[in-house]
Coordinates of C-alpha atoms in Angstrom, one line a residue:
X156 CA 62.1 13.0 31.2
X157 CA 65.0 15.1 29.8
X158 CA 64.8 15.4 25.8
X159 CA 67.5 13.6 23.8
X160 CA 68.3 15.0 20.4
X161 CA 67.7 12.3 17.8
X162 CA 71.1 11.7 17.2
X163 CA 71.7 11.0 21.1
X164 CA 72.5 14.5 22.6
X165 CA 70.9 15.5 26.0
X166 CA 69.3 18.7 25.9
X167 CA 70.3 19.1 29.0
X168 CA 73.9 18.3 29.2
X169 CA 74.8 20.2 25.9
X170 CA 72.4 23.4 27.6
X171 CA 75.2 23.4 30.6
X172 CA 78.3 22.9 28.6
X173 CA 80.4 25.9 28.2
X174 CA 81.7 27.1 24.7
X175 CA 85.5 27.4 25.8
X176 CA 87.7 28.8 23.3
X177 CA 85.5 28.0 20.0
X178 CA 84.0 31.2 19.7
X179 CA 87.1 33.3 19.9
X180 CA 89.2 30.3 17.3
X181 CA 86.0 31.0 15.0
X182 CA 85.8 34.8 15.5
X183 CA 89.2 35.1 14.7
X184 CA 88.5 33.3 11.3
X185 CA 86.4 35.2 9.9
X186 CA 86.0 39.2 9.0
X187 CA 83.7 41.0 11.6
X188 CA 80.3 41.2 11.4
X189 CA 80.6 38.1 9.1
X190 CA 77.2 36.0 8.4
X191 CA 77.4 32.8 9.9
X192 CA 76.1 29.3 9.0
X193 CA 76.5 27.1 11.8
X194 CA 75.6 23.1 11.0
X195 CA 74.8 21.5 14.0
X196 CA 74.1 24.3 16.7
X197 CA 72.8 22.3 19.6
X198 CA 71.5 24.6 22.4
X199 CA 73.9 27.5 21.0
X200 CA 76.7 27.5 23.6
X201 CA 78.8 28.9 20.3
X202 CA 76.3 30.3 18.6
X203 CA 75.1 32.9 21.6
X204 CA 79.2 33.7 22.0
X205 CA 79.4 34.8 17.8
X206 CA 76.6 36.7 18.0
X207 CA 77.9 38.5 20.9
X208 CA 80.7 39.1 18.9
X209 CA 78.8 41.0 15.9
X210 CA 78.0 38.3 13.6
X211 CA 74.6 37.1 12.0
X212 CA 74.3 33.8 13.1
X213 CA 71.4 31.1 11.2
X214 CA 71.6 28.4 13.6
X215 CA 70.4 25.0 12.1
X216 CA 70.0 22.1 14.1
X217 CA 67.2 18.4 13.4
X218 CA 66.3 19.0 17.3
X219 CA 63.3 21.6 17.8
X220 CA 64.1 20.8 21.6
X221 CA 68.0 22.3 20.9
X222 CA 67.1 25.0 19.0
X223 CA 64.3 25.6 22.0
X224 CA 67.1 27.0 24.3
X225 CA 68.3 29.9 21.9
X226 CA 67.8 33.4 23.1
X227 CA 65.2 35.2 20.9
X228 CA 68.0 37.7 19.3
X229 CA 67.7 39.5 16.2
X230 CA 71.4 38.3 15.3
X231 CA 70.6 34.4 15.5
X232 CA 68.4 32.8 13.0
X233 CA 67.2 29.6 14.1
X234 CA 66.5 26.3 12.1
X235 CA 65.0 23.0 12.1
X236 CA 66.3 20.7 9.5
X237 CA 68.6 17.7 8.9
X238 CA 71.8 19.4 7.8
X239 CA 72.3 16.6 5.3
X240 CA 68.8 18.1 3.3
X241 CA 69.4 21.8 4.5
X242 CA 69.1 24.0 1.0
X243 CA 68.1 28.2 2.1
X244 CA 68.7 29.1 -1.1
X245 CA 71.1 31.6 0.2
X246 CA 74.9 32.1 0.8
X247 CA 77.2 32.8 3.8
X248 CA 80.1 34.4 4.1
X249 CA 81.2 31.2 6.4
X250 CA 80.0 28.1 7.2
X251 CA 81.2 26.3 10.4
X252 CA 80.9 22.5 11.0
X253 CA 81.7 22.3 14.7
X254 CA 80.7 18.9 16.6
X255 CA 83.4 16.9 14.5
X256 CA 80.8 16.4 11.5
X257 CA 83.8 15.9 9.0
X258 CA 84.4 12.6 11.1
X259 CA 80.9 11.5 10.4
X260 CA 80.9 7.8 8.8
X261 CA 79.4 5.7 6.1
X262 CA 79.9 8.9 3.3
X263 CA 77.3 11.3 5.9
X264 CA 80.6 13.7 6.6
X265 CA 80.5 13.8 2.3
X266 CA 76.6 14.9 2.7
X267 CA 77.4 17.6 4.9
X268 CA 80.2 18.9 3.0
X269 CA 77.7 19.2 0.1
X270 CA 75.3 21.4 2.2
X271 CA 78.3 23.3 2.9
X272 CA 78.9 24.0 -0.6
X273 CA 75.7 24.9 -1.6
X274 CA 75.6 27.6 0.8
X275 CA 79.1 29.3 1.2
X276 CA 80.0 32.7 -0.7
X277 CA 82.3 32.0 -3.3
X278 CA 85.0 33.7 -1.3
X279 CA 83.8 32.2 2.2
X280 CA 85.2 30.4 4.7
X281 CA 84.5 26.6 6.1
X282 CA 85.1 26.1 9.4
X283 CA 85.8 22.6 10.9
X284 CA 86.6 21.0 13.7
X285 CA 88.2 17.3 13.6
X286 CA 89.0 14.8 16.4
X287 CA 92.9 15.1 16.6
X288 CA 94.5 12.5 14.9
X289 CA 97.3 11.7 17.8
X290 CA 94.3 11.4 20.4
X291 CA 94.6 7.9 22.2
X292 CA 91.3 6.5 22.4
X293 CA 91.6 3.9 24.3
X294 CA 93.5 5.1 27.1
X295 CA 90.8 7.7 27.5
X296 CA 88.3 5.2 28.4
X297 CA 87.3 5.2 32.3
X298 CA 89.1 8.8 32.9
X299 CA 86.4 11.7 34.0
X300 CA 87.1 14.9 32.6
X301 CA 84.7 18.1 33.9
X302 CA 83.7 20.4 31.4
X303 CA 82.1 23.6 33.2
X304 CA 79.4 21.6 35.3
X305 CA 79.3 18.1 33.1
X306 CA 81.1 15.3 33.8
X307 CA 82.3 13.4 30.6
X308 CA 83.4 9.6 30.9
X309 CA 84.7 7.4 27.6
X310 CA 82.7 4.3 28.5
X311 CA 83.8 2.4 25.8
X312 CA 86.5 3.2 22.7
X313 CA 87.2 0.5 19.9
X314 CA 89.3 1.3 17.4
X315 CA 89.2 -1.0 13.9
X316 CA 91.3 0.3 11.3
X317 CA 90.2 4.1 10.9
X318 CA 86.6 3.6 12.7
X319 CA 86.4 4.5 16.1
X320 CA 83.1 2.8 18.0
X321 CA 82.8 4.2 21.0
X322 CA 80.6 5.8 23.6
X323 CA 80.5 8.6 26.4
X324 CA 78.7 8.7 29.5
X325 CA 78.1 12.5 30.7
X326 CA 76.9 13.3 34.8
X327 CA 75.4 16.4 35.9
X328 CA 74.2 16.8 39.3
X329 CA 73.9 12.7 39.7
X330 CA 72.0 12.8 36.8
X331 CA 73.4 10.2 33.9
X332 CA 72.7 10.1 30.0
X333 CA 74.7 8.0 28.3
X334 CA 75.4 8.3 24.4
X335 CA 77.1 5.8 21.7
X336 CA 78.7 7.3 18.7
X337 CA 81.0 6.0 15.5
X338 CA 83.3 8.3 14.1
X339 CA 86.4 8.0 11.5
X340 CA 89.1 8.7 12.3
X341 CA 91.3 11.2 10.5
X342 CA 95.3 11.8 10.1
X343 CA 95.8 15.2 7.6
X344 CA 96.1 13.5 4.5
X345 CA 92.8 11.6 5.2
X346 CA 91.5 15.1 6.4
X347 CA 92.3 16.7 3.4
X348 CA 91.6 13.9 1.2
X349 CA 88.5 13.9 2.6
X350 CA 87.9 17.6 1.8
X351 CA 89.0 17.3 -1.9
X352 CA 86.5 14.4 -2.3
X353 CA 83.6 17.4 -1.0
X354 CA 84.7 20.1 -3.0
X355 CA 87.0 21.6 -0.7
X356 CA 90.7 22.3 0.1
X357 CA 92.6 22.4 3.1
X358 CA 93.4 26.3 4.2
X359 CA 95.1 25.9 7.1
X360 CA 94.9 24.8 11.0
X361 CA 93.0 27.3 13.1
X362 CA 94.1 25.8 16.6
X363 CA 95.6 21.9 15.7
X364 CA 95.6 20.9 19.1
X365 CA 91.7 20.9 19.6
X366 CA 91.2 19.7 15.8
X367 CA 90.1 23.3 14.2
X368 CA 90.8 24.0 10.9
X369 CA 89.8 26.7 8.2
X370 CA 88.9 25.3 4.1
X371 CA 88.0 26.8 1.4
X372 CA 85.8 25.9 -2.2
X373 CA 87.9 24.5 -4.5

C-alpha cells in the first residue's frame, strides 16, 4: 500500500513530482535569506529548492507520511497540523499558499487566509498560487500531460457556475491513484475580492500565466 494524504494526495506521486519554476517565482519574491512559512508543503519538492536557496523554511503539512520525505536540514522546520488550526505563535517574513489553497471551497480558502494573517510580519509577503481564470476545464479532460516522471489525466471536469468538480488520475510506472477535488474558480476581481474578505490586498502578479501572485496585509 502507498500512503494517501488525507486530503487525497499520494505520497508517492507528489515524492516524484518536480518543483518547476516555483521556487525561483517565490525566491524572486521575497528578500534573501527570508523566513518562510509554507501552508501545505507535501513531500517538499519546493520547500527543499528555497532552502537551497538560503531561506528558513517551517514546512507545515496534516500528513506525517508527507512531511516523512523531508531531508533532515537545519534550514526546514517541519510540521504536522491542519493549516486551518495552525497558530506558532510566531511571525514570518512570508507566508506562501502554493497548491491553489485560495481556490479552496465552502469558506476553507477564508480559513487559511486567517492562518496566514496570524502569522505574517507586518511588512511580509503572501504568496499564492490560483488556478488561472482562462483555463478551459473541460477540454482538458482525457489529455495526458507528463510532469517529470508522473503522468497527470483530467478524468472528469464539471463546471457549475464558479465551482469546478472535477478529478485527476496520476500514473507512475503503471502504477494508478486517482484523486477527486472541488475547487472555485476565480477571475481577478473574485481573486481579489476574495483577499479583501481575508484581510488581504492584491500586490501584484508574480508569473499570471501559472496563477502566482504576491498580497500583502491590509
Amino acid at each position: 500500500m502507498h500512503p494517501v494524504a488525507p486530503d487525497g494526495s499520494p505520497v508517492e506521486v507528489y515524492r516524484r513530482l518536480p518543483a518547476g519554476g516555483e521556487p525561483g517565482i517565490i525566491h524572486d519574491a521575497v528578500s534573501s535569506g527570508s523566513s518562510l512559512l509554507e501552508l501545505g508543503c507535501g513531500t517538499g519538492r519546493v520547500t527543499v529548492a528555497l532552502a537551497r536557496l538560503g531561506h528558513h523554511v517551517t514546512a507545515v503539512d496534516q500528513s506525517a507520511a508527507m512531511l516523512a520525505e523531508l531531508p533532515r536540514d537545519p534550514s526546514i522546520e517541519p510540521v504536522e497540523a491542519d493549516i486551518e488550526r495552525l497558530d506558532l505563535g510566531r511571525r514570518f517574513d512570508a507566508v506562501i499558499l502554493g497548491s491553489h489553497l485560495l481556490n479552496a471551497p465552502d469558506g476553507l480558502a477564508a480559513r487559511f487566509l486567517a492562518t496566514a494573517g496570524r502569522h505574517l510580519a507586518t511588512k511580509g509577503l503572501a504568496v499564492a498560487e490560483v488556478y488561472p481564470a482562462a483555463m478551459d476545464w473541460p477540454a482538458a479532460v482525457g489529455r495526458r500531460s507528463p510532469v517529470g516522471d508522473v503522468g497527470v489525466t483530467v478524468t472528469r471536469a464539471m463546471v457549475r457556475g464558479t465551482r469546478l468538480n472535477a478529478a485527476v488520475a496520476y500514473d507512475v510506472e503503471g502504477r494508478t491513484w486517482d484523486q477527486p477535488f472541488e475547487a472555485d474558480l476565480l477571475d481577478e476581481d473574485a481573486l481579489r475580492a476574495r483577499l479583501l474578505e481575508g484581510g488581504f490586498a492584491f500586490d501584484r502578479w508574480l508569473d499570471e500565466p501559472s496563477g502566482w501572485l504576491a498580497a500583502r496585509r491590509r
